[in-house]
Amino acid sequence: MSFRANQSMQLDHIFRALSDATRRAIVMRLCEGEASVGELAKPFEMALPNLMKHIGLLASSGLVTSEKNGRVRTCSLQTEAN
């Protein structure tokens, strides 16, 4: 696969991730600093498993990272290019 085709696929993943208002709100919140999944869930009326799907999609697109420490999963914006 050419570099250009690979870049295009990466952009497709990013734009797909940002096409949803909930995911955009998560990214905007993470612009302020890292947050636990519980903190990210507060503004939304959805079950945590559904929110985790959104976070998973953001992570697979390379926009967000998450780390589990004990029972708390903390999310932050990905600051380094993959």
mmCIF file of C-alpha atoms in Angstrom:
data_model
loop_
_atom_site.group_PDB
_atom_site.id
_atom_site.type_symbol
_atom_site.label_atom_id
_atom_site.label_comp_id
_atom_site.label_asym_id
_atom_site.label_seq_id
_atom_site.Cartn_x
_atom_site.Cartn_y
_atom_site.Cartn_z
ATOM 1 C CA MET A 1 0.000 0.000 0.000
ATOM 2 C CA SER A 2 1.363 3.394 -0.920
ATOM 3 C CA PHE A 3 2.050 6.106 1.619
ATOM 4 C CA ARG A 4 -0.737 8.243 0.166
ATOM 5 C CA ALA A 5 -3.274 5.399 0.363
ATOM 6 C CA ASN A 6 -2.254 4.667 3.953
ATOM 7 C CA GLN A 7 -2.586 8.345 4.858
ATOM 8 C CA SER A 8 -6.010 8.446 3.241
ATOM 9 C CA MET A 9 -7.155 5.436 5.276
ATOM 10 C CA GLN A 10 -5.911 7.046 8.496
ATOM 11 C CA LEU A 11 -7.837 10.217 7.668
ATOM 12 C CA ASP A 12 -10.959 8.154 6.957
ATOM 13 C CA HIS A 13 -10.699 6.637 10.455
ATOM 14 C CA ILE A 14 -10.226 10.051 12.053
ATOM 15 C CA PHE A 15 -13.127 11.650 10.200
ATOM 16 C CA ARG A 16 -15.361 8.668 11.008
ATOM 17 C CA ALA A 17 -14.453 9.035 14.678
ATOM 18 C CA LEU A 18 -15.247 12.755 14.617
ATOM 19 C CA SER A 19 -18.508 12.328 12.686
ATOM 20 C CA ASP A 20 -20.435 11.658 15.909
ATOM 21 C CA ALA A 21 -21.414 14.499 18.266
ATOM 22 C CA THR A 22 -20.741 12.399 21.379
ATOM 23 C CA ARG A 23 -17.211 11.584 20.257
ATOM 24 C CA ARG A 24 -16.565 15.230 19.350
ATOM 25 C CA ALA A 25 -17.723 16.230 22.847
ATOM 26 C CA ILE A 26 -15.375 13.655 24.391
ATOM 27 C CA VAL A 27 -12.446 15.049 22.376
ATOM 28 C CA MET A 28 -13.358 18.619 23.353
ATOM 29 C CA ARG A 29 -13.471 17.617 27.031
ATOM 30 C CA LEU A 30 -10.089 15.900 26.727
ATOM 31 C CA CYS A 31 -8.638 19.132 25.273
ATOM 32 C CA GLU A 32 -8.953 20.433 28.844
ATOM 33 C CA GLY A 33 -6.924 17.515 30.231
ATOM 34 C CA GLU A 34 -7.160 13.830 30.998
ATOM 35 C CA ALA A 35 -10.348 12.437 32.529
ATOM 36 C CA SER A 36 -11.666 9.164 33.863
ATOM 37 C CA VAL A 37 -14.364 7.323 31.937
ATOM 38 C CA GLY A 38 -16.753 8.160 34.784
ATOM 39 C CA GLU A 39 -16.015 11.872 34.388
ATOM 40 C CA LEU A 40 -16.463 11.647 30.624
ATOM 41 C CA ALA A 41 -19.794 9.845 31.065
ATOM 42 C CA LYS A 42 -21.384 12.495 33.318
ATOM 43 C CA PRO A 43 -22.745 14.792 30.554
ATOM 44 C CA PHE A 44 -24.220 11.887 28.574
ATOM 45 C CA GLU A 45 -27.252 9.785 29.363
ATOM 46 C CA MET A 46 -25.809 6.476 28.242
ATOM 47 C CA ALA A 47 -24.549 3.270 29.792
ATOM 48 C CA LEU A 48 -20.803 2.999 30.385
ATOM 49 C CA PRO A 49 -20.421 0.122 27.883
ATOM 50 C CA ASN A 50 -21.849 2.382 25.160
ATOM 51 C CA LEU A 51 -19.481 5.191 26.131
ATOM 52 C CA MET A 52 -16.595 2.714 26.067
ATOM 53 C CA LYS A 53 -17.476 1.885 22.447
ATOM 54 C CA HIS A 54 -17.102 5.573 21.593
ATOM 55 C CA ILE A 55 -13.784 5.745 23.436
ATOM 56 C CA GLY A 56 -12.632 2.570 21.687
ATOM 57 C CA LEU A 57 -13.373 4.051 18.286
ATOM 58 C CA LEU A 58 -11.519 7.250 19.202
ATOM 59 C CA ALA A 59 -8.585 5.143 20.394
ATOM 60 C CA SER A 60 -8.514 2.999 17.248
ATOM 61 C CA SER A 61 -8.431 6.165 15.150
ATOM 62 C CA GLY A 62 -5.383 7.354 17.092
ATOM 63 C CA LEU A 63 -7.049 10.388 18.654
ATOM 64 C CA VAL A 64 -7.313 9.157 22.248
ATOM 65 C CA THR A 65 -5.332 6.916 24.564
ATOM 66 C CA SER A 66 -6.605 5.226 27.689
ATOM 67 C CA GLU A 67 -4.866 3.598 30.610
ATOM 68 C CA LYS A 68 -6.333 1.471 33.363
ATOM 69 C CA ASN A 69 -5.000 1.958 36.876
ATOM 70 C CA GLY A 70 -6.786 -0.317 39.319
ATOM 71 C CA ARG A 71 -10.501 0.127 38.704
ATOM 72 C CA VAL A 72 -10.188 3.526 37.015
ATOM 73 C CA ARG A 73 -9.647 3.976 33.276
ATOM 74 C CA THR A 74 -8.185 7.383 32.423
ATOM 75 C CA CYS A 75 -8.360 8.848 28.922
ATOM 76 C CA SER A 76 -6.293 11.562 27.283
ATOM 77 C CA LEU A 77 -5.688 12.966 23.830
ATOM 78 C CA GLN A 78 -3.007 11.241 21.795
ATOM 79 C CA THR A 79 -0.284 13.853 21.405
ATOM 80 C CA GLU A 80 2.190 11.890 19.284
ATOM 81 C CA ALA A 81 1.610 10.836 15.692
ATOM 82 C CA ASN A 82 1.464 7.105 15.062
#
